Amino acid sequence: MNHVTPLSRTQSFASLLIDGPASRTREEERLHRKQRLAATFRLFGRAGFDQGLAGHVTARDPEHPDTFWVNPLGRHFSRIRVSDLIRVDHTGAVVEGDQPVNRAAFAIHSAIHAARPDAVAAAHTHSTYGKAWSTLGRLLDPLTQDACKFHGDHALFDDYTGVVLEQSEGARIADALGPNKAVILRNHGFLTVGETVEAAAFWYLSMDNAAHTQLLADAAGTPQPIPEDMARHTAGQVGGARSGLLSFQPLWDLVVAQEPDLLD
Ligand SMILES: [Zn+2]
């Protein structure tokens, strides 16, 4: 499967500014997404986002867009390699790989990928700050420049009905997500989507950080949000898909240098 030269190991930041999915073959694009997906799990593991069997990040297959690559059930994020990823079809069947899929991963992500053709990737874990924020039942405020990337671009799924096992529940979450880059699942956690694996992963890391920041600020006093017009202006500056893609690159460089086995 990994006979294609991993362009990514040596890909420079400068070349990333020029190269894009359009310049890759389907095989190269598949490998690109799988490598970023494996790196995302390593980064999420470092961030402490693992929580037992919970958490999944998916990448749509470039050749069979009604299927997606995902982590196998029960493997710690910090150990995931490219060869561990499994591909799941629109019925929930594993069509590549021999590991089981998390049923909630299928129920949620299949609905998201179906509802959002632009979403190449979706990320969801039970990270601590996202989970803590989700209990408040409200959106994040534009308290900082970084948080502005979610201003006017995230939604609230204001319901909790147990572990998501049915596609109909996944569809309700996709409905709540709408055209946004993220949705807060009440009493559950965050979910982000991106036009690239890189963007979905970076949005997740950044949103958990925004929740952490607001929880600290709210606990310390009465934080002053950025005024609406300036928050919207800043969102345009820091919230674009390209910004997410490029922001992931230093993390990718670091984790591949330190844990090259993730590419196996
Ligand atoms: Zn969950």
mmCIF file of C-alpha atoms and ligand atoms in Angstrom:
data_model
loop_
_atom_site.group_PDB
_atom_site.id
_atom_site.type_symbol
_atom_site.label_atom_id
_atom_site.label_comp_id
_atom_site.label_asym_id
_atom_site.label_seq_id
_atom_site.Cartn_x
_atom_site.Cartn_y
_atom_site.Cartn_z
ATOM 1 C CA MET A 1 0.000 0.000 0.000
ATOM 2 C CA ASN A 2 2.825 2.368 0.784
ATOM 3 C CA HIS A 3 4.844 1.759 -2.365
ATOM 4 C CA VAL A 4 4.253 5.348 -3.472
ATOM 5 C CA THR A 5 7.172 7.575 -2.531
ATOM 6 C CA PRO A 6 6.138 9.512 0.547
ATOM 7 C CA LEU A 7 6.387 12.994 -0.896
ATOM 8 C CA SER A 8 5.593 14.293 2.497
ATOM 9 C CA ARG A 9 8.706 13.254 4.375
ATOM 10 C CA THR A 10 10.800 15.713 2.421
ATOM 11 C CA GLN A 11 8.115 18.161 1.347
ATOM 12 C CA SER A 12 9.202 21.661 2.278
ATOM 13 C CA PHE A 13 6.996 24.434 3.576
ATOM 14 C CA ALA A 14 7.724 26.404 0.404
ATOM 15 C CA SER A 15 6.577 23.564 -1.837
ATOM 16 C CA LEU A 16 3.403 23.264 0.214
ATOM 17 C CA LEU A 17 2.539 26.803 -0.804
ATOM 18 C CA ILE A 18 2.657 25.734 -4.442
ATOM 19 C CA ASP A 19 1.625 22.064 -4.458
ATOM 20 C CA GLY A 20 -1.914 21.094 -3.690
ATOM 21 C CA PRO A 21 -4.253 18.180 -4.151
ATOM 22 C CA ALA A 22 -4.655 19.097 -7.814
ATOM 23 C CA SER A 23 -1.002 18.301 -8.500
ATOM 24 C CA ARG A 24 -1.208 14.789 -6.999
ATOM 25 C CA THR A 25 -2.392 11.535 -8.516
ATOM 26 C CA ARG A 26 -5.190 9.726 -6.698
ATOM 27 C CA GLU A 27 -2.672 7.313 -5.165
ATOM 28 C CA GLU A 28 -0.484 10.179 -4.022
ATOM 29 C CA GLU A 29 -3.474 12.033 -2.611
ATOM 30 C CA ARG A 30 -4.664 8.909 -0.761
ATOM 31 C CA LEU A 31 -1.216 8.424 0.767
ATOM 32 C CA HIS A 32 -0.990 12.134 1.595
ATOM 33 C CA ARG A 33 -4.277 11.994 3.498
ATOM 34 C CA LYS A 34 -3.420 8.737 5.291
ATOM 35 C CA GLN A 35 -0.034 10.062 6.378
ATOM 36 C CA ARG A 36 -1.598 13.271 7.731
ATOM 37 C CA LEU A 37 -4.274 11.203 9.444
ATOM 38 C CA ALA A 38 -1.695 8.997 11.195
ATOM 39 C CA ALA A 39 0.264 12.123 12.195
ATOM 40 C CA THR A 40 -2.922 13.683 13.546
ATOM 41 C CA PHE A 41 -3.435 10.732 15.889
ATOM 42 C CA ARG A 42 0.151 11.006 17.137
ATOM 43 C CA LEU A 43 -0.368 14.730 17.792
ATOM 44 C CA PHE A 44 -3.718 14.111 19.474
ATOM 45 C CA GLY A 45 -2.054 11.448 21.617
ATOM 46 C CA ARG A 46 0.583 13.971 22.699
ATOM 47 C CA ALA A 47 -2.183 16.441 23.536
ATOM 48 C CA GLY A 48 -3.846 13.839 25.788
ATOM 49 C CA PHE A 49 -6.978 13.631 23.640
ATOM 50 C CA ASP A 50 -7.268 9.841 23.892
ATOM 51 C CA GLN A 51 -9.939 8.537 26.265
ATOM 52 C CA GLY A 52 -10.351 4.778 26.208
ATOM 53 C CA LEU A 53 -12.105 3.711 23.021
ATOM 54 C CA ALA A 54 -13.464 7.198 22.237
ATOM 55 C CA GLY A 55 -12.294 9.516 19.497
ATOM 56 C CA HIS A 56 -12.019 9.260 15.757
ATOM 57 C CA VAL A 57 -10.640 11.265 12.875
ATOM 58 C CA THR A 58 -11.645 10.421 9.317
ATOM 59 C CA ALA A 59 -10.337 11.213 5.842
ATOM 60 C CA ARG A 60 -12.455 10.740 2.744
ATOM 61 C CA ASP A 61 -10.911 8.444 0.125
ATOM 62 C CA PRO A 62 -10.067 10.432 -3.041
ATOM 63 C CA GLU A 63 -11.051 7.595 -5.380
ATOM 64 C CA HIS A 64 -14.102 6.242 -3.541
ATOM 65 C CA PRO A 65 -15.504 9.396 -1.927
ATOM 66 C CA ASP A 66 -18.375 7.558 -0.202
ATOM 67 C CA THR A 67 -15.774 5.729 1.903
ATOM 68 C CA PHE A 68 -13.403 7.084 4.525
ATOM 69 C CA TRP A 69 -10.205 6.150 6.363
ATOM 70 C CA VAL A 70 -10.385 6.007 10.140
ATOM 71 C CA ASN A 71 -8.520 4.696 13.189
ATOM 72 C CA PRO A 72 -9.289 1.117 14.203
ATOM 73 C CA LEU A 73 -11.226 0.580 17.426
ATOM 74 C CA GLY A 74 -9.031 0.129 20.486
ATOM 75 C CA ARG A 75 -5.627 1.275 19.247
ATOM 76 C CA HIS A 76 -4.077 4.107 21.249
ATOM 77 C CA PHE A 77 -3.696 7.312 19.219
ATOM 78 C CA SER A 78 0.015 7.402 20.061
ATOM 79 C CA ARG A 79 0.671 4.053 18.349
ATOM 80 C CA ILE A 80 -1.234 4.516 15.106
ATOM 81 C CA ARG A 81 0.676 4.045 11.831
ATOM 82 C CA VAL A 82 -0.477 4.560 8.259
ATOM 83 C CA SER A 83 -0.826 0.780 7.838
ATOM 84 C CA ASP A 84 -3.222 0.589 10.815
ATOM 85 C CA LEU A 85 -5.839 2.835 9.202
ATOM 86 C CA ILE A 86 -8.970 1.122 7.953
ATOM 87 C CA ARG A 87 -11.361 2.138 5.187
ATOM 88 C CA VAL A 88 -15.090 2.015 5.862
ATOM 89 C CA ASP A 89 -17.918 2.226 3.321
ATOM 90 C CA HIS A 90 -21.326 3.932 3.545
ATOM 91 C CA THR A 91 -22.860 0.819 5.171
ATOM 92 C CA GLY A 92 -20.277 0.700 7.940
ATOM 93 C CA ALA A 93 -18.418 -2.289 6.454
ATOM 94 C CA VAL A 94 -14.615 -2.340 6.670
ATOM 95 C CA VAL A 95 -13.478 -2.596 3.029
ATOM 96 C CA GLU A 96 -9.729 -2.236 3.653
ATOM 97 C CA GLY A 97 -7.909 -3.432 6.746
ATOM 98 C CA ASP A 98 -8.780 -6.182 9.177
ATOM 99 C CA GLN A 99 -9.492 -4.217 12.354
ATOM 100 C CA PRO A 100 -12.956 -3.345 13.680
ATOM 101 C CA VAL A 101 -14.422 0.143 13.353
ATOM 102 C CA ASN A 102 -15.875 2.153 16.227
ATOM 103 C CA ARG A 103 -19.645 2.141 15.626
ATOM 104 C CA ALA A 104 -20.007 5.726 16.827
ATOM 105 C CA ALA A 105 -17.244 6.762 14.413
ATOM 106 C CA PHE A 106 -19.260 5.358 11.554
ATOM 107 C CA ALA A 107 -22.594 6.775 12.747
ATOM 108 C CA ILE A 108 -21.246 10.304 13.158
ATOM 109 C CA HIS A 109 -18.657 10.574 10.398
ATOM 110 C CA SER A 110 -20.647 8.899 7.620
ATOM 111 C CA ALA A 111 -23.423 11.449 8.136
ATOM 112 C CA ILE A 112 -20.944 14.349 8.217
ATOM 113 C CA HIS A 113 -19.149 13.216 5.061
ATOM 114 C CA ALA A 114 -22.485 12.689 3.273
ATOM 115 C CA ALA A 115 -23.876 16.089 4.295
ATOM 116 C CA ARG A 116 -20.679 18.017 3.599
ATOM 117 C CA PRO A 117 -19.093 17.066 0.261
ATOM 118 C CA ASP A 118 -16.470 19.771 0.899
ATOM 119 C CA ALA A 119 -15.346 18.077 4.118
ATOM 120 C CA VAL A 120 -12.387 15.841 3.342
ATOM 121 C CA ALA A 121 -11.808 15.197 7.022
ATOM 122 C CA ALA A 122 -13.624 15.274 10.361
ATOM 123 C CA ALA A 123 -12.136 15.109 13.854
ATOM 124 C CA HIS A 124 -13.823 14.246 17.130
ATOM 125 C CA THR A 125 -12.367 13.248 20.496
ATOM 126 C CA HIS A 126 -13.276 13.491 24.161
ATOM 127 C CA SER A 127 -10.542 16.035 24.948
ATOM 128 C CA THR A 128 -10.820 17.594 28.398
ATOM 129 C CA TYR A 129 -11.339 21.275 27.576
ATOM 130 C CA GLY A 130 -13.732 20.619 24.724
ATOM 131 C CA LYS A 131 -15.693 18.301 26.945
ATOM 132 C CA ALA A 132 -15.752 20.800 29.839
ATOM 133 C CA TRP A 133 -16.903 23.592 27.520
ATOM 134 C CA SER A 134 -19.579 21.373 25.971
ATOM 135 C CA THR A 135 -21.368 21.153 29.333
ATOM 136 C CA LEU A 136 -22.102 24.895 29.230
ATOM 137 C CA GLY A 137 -24.392 24.575 26.217
ATOM 138 C CA ARG A 138 -23.151 27.707 24.467
ATOM 139 C CA LEU A 139 -20.810 28.883 21.745
ATOM 140 C CA LEU A 140 -17.251 30.102 22.310
ATOM 141 C CA ASP A 141 -16.787 33.876 22.463
ATOM 142 C CA PRO A 142 -14.217 35.751 20.335
ATOM 143 C CA LEU A 143 -11.984 36.440 23.318
ATOM 144 C CA THR A 144 -8.663 36.214 21.478
ATOM 145 C CA GLN A 145 -7.258 36.497 17.987
ATOM 146 C CA ASP A 146 -6.939 32.700 17.862
ATOM 147 C CA ALA A 147 -10.536 32.152 18.973
ATOM 148 C CA CYS A 148 -11.781 34.382 16.133
ATOM 149 C CA LYS A 149 -11.267 31.563 13.650
ATOM 150 C CA PHE A 150 -14.406 30.023 15.160
ATOM 151 C CA HIS A 151 -16.398 33.253 15.276
ATOM 152 C CA GLY A 152 -19.533 32.856 13.156
ATOM 153 C CA ASP A 153 -18.154 29.481 12.067
ATOM 154 C CA HIS A 154 -19.190 26.994 14.739
ATOM 155 C CA ALA A 155 -22.511 25.672 15.957
ATOM 156 C CA LEU A 156 -24.090 23.962 18.941
ATOM 157 C CA PHE A 157 -25.755 20.546 18.903
ATOM 158 C CA ASP A 158 -27.944 21.316 21.884
ATOM 159 C CA ASP A 159 -28.963 17.804 22.782
ATOM 160 C CA TYR A 160 -27.550 14.682 24.355
ATOM 161 C CA THR A 161 -29.104 11.271 23.749
ATOM 162 C CA GLY A 162 -26.434 8.783 24.845
ATOM 163 C CA VAL A 163 -23.642 7.249 22.784
ATOM 164 C CA VAL A 164 -24.250 7.991 19.107
ATOM 165 C CA LEU A 165 -24.840 4.606 17.476
ATOM 166 C CA GLU A 166 -27.481 5.372 14.866
ATOM 167 C CA GLN A 167 -26.947 7.121 11.550
ATOM 168 C CA SER A 168 -30.112 9.136 12.175
ATOM 169 C CA GLU A 169 -28.392 10.699 15.207
ATOM 170 C CA GLY A 170 -25.281 11.339 13.095
ATOM 171 C CA ALA A 171 -27.546 13.103 10.589
ATOM 172 C CA ARG A 172 -28.918 15.366 13.349
ATOM 173 C CA ILE A 173 -25.333 16.294 14.277
ATOM 174 C CA ALA A 174 -24.516 16.985 10.610
ATOM 175 C CA ASP A 175 -27.627 19.142 10.486
ATOM 176 C CA ALA A 176 -26.486 21.149 13.496
ATOM 177 C CA LEU A 177 -22.980 21.521 12.021
ATOM 178 C CA GLY A 178 -24.463 23.127 8.895
ATOM 179 C CA PRO A 179 -21.864 24.941 6.785
ATOM 180 C CA ASN A 180 -19.582 25.605 9.781
ATOM 181 C CA LYS A 181 -16.083 24.286 10.502
ATOM 182 C CA ALA A 182 -17.022 22.945 13.933
ATOM 183 C CA VAL A 183 -19.864 21.887 16.185
ATOM 184 C CA ILE A 184 -20.040 21.633 19.964
ATOM 185 C CA LEU A 185 -21.795 18.422 20.989
ATOM 186 C CA ARG A 186 -23.447 19.220 24.313
ATOM 187 C CA ASN A 187 -22.169 17.124 27.253
ATOM 188 C CA HIS A 188 -19.926 15.270 24.809
ATOM 189 C CA GLY A 189 -17.165 17.309 23.110
ATOM 190 C CA PHE A 190 -16.063 19.037 19.922
ATOM 191 C CA LEU A 191 -16.144 17.994 16.282
ATOM 192 C CA THR A 192 -14.320 19.827 13.499
ATOM 193 C CA VAL A 193 -14.267 19.424 9.726
ATOM 194 C CA GLY A 194 -11.827 20.591 7.080
ATOM 195 C CA GLU A 195 -11.218 20.691 3.355
ATOM 196 C CA THR A 196 -7.982 18.898 4.212
ATOM 197 C CA VAL A 197 -6.945 16.493 6.962
ATOM 198 C CA GLU A 198 -4.474 19.156 8.029
ATOM 199 C CA ALA A 199 -7.172 21.812 8.503
ATOM 200 C CA ALA A 200 -9.596 19.522 10.374
ATOM 201 C CA ALA A 201 -6.776 18.478 12.719
ATOM 202 C CA PHE A 202 -5.530 22.010 13.315
ATOM 203 C CA TRP A 203 -9.058 23.343 13.884
ATOM 204 C CA TYR A 204 -9.545 20.654 16.522
ATOM 205 C CA LEU A 205 -6.297 21.482 18.347
ATOM 206 C CA SER A 206 -7.094 25.180 18.126
ATOM 207 C CA MET A 207 -10.689 24.831 19.296
ATOM 208 C CA ASP A 208 -9.683 22.805 22.337
ATOM 209 C CA ASN A 209 -7.130 25.535 23.069
ATOM 210 C CA ALA A 210 -9.796 28.242 22.657
ATOM 211 C CA ALA A 211 -12.011 26.399 25.143
ATOM 212 C CA HIS A 212 -9.106 26.074 27.582
ATOM 213 C CA THR A 213 -8.361 29.782 27.228
ATOM 214 C CA GLN A 214 -11.967 30.860 27.768
ATOM 215 C CA LEU A 215 -12.396 28.558 30.761
ATOM 216 C CA LEU A 216 -9.303 30.171 32.333
ATOM 217 C CA ALA A 217 -10.404 33.706 31.487
ATOM 218 C CA ASP A 218 -13.972 33.151 32.705
ATOM 219 C CA ALA A 219 -12.664 31.675 35.944
ATOM 220 C CA ALA A 220 -10.306 34.627 36.493
ATOM 221 C CA GLY A 221 -12.724 37.462 35.921
ATOM 222 C CA THR A 222 -14.917 39.029 33.277
ATOM 223 C CA PRO A 223 -13.100 38.760 29.939
ATOM 224 C CA GLN A 224 -13.741 41.437 27.317
ATOM 225 C CA PRO A 225 -14.587 39.920 23.924
ATOM 226 C CA ILE A 226 -13.279 41.381 20.684
ATOM 227 C CA PRO A 227 -16.012 43.648 19.220
ATOM 228 C CA GLU A 228 -18.249 42.008 16.618
ATOM 229 C CA ASP A 229 -16.961 43.836 13.522
ATOM 230 C CA MET A 230 -13.321 43.229 14.477
ATOM 231 C CA ALA A 231 -14.035 39.583 15.357
ATOM 232 C CA ARG A 232 -15.543 39.061 11.897
ATOM 233 C CA HIS A 233 -12.612 40.816 10.257
ATOM 234 C CA THR A 234 -10.132 38.637 12.182
ATOM 235 C CA ALA A 235 -12.086 35.484 11.365
ATOM 236 C CA GLY A 236 -11.498 36.280 7.699
ATOM 237 C CA GLN A 237 -7.790 36.619 8.394
ATOM 238 C CA VAL A 238 -7.184 33.476 10.470
ATOM 239 C CA GLY A 239 -10.108 31.158 9.765
ATOM 240 C CA GLY A 240 -9.615 30.181 6.117
ATOM 241 C CA ALA A 241 -8.944 26.621 4.946
ATOM 242 C CA ARG A 242 -5.454 27.577 3.779
ATOM 243 C CA SER A 243 -4.649 28.948 7.201
ATOM 244 C CA GLY A 244 -5.585 25.598 8.738
ATOM 245 C CA LEU A 245 -3.500 23.705 6.201
ATOM 246 C CA LEU A 246 -0.388 25.818 6.717
ATOM 247 C CA SER A 247 -0.743 25.937 10.502
ATOM 248 C CA PHE A 248 -0.578 22.148 10.623
ATOM 249 C CA GLN A 249 2.720 22.010 8.737
ATOM 250 C CA PRO A 250 5.109 22.766 11.647
ATOM 251 C CA LEU A 251 3.347 20.099 13.721
ATOM 252 C CA TRP A 252 3.674 17.615 10.870
ATOM 253 C CA ASP A 253 7.377 18.387 10.473
ATOM 254 C CA LEU A 254 7.934 17.861 14.202
ATOM 255 C CA VAL A 255 6.023 14.629 14.642
ATOM 256 C CA VAL A 256 7.385 12.977 11.485
ATOM 257 C CA ALA A 257 10.941 13.858 12.516
ATOM 258 C CA GLN A 258 10.444 12.469 16.021
ATOM 259 C CA GLU A 259 8.187 9.498 15.230
ATOM 260 C CA PRO A 260 8.968 8.399 11.655
ATOM 261 C CA ASP A 261 7.376 4.974 12.291
ATOM 262 C CA LEU A 262 3.982 6.644 11.917
ATOM 263 C CA LEU A 263 4.597 6.512 8.148
ATOM 264 C CA ASP A 264 4.951 2.689 8.153
HETATM 265 ZN ZN ZN B 1 -17.663 10.945 21.153
#
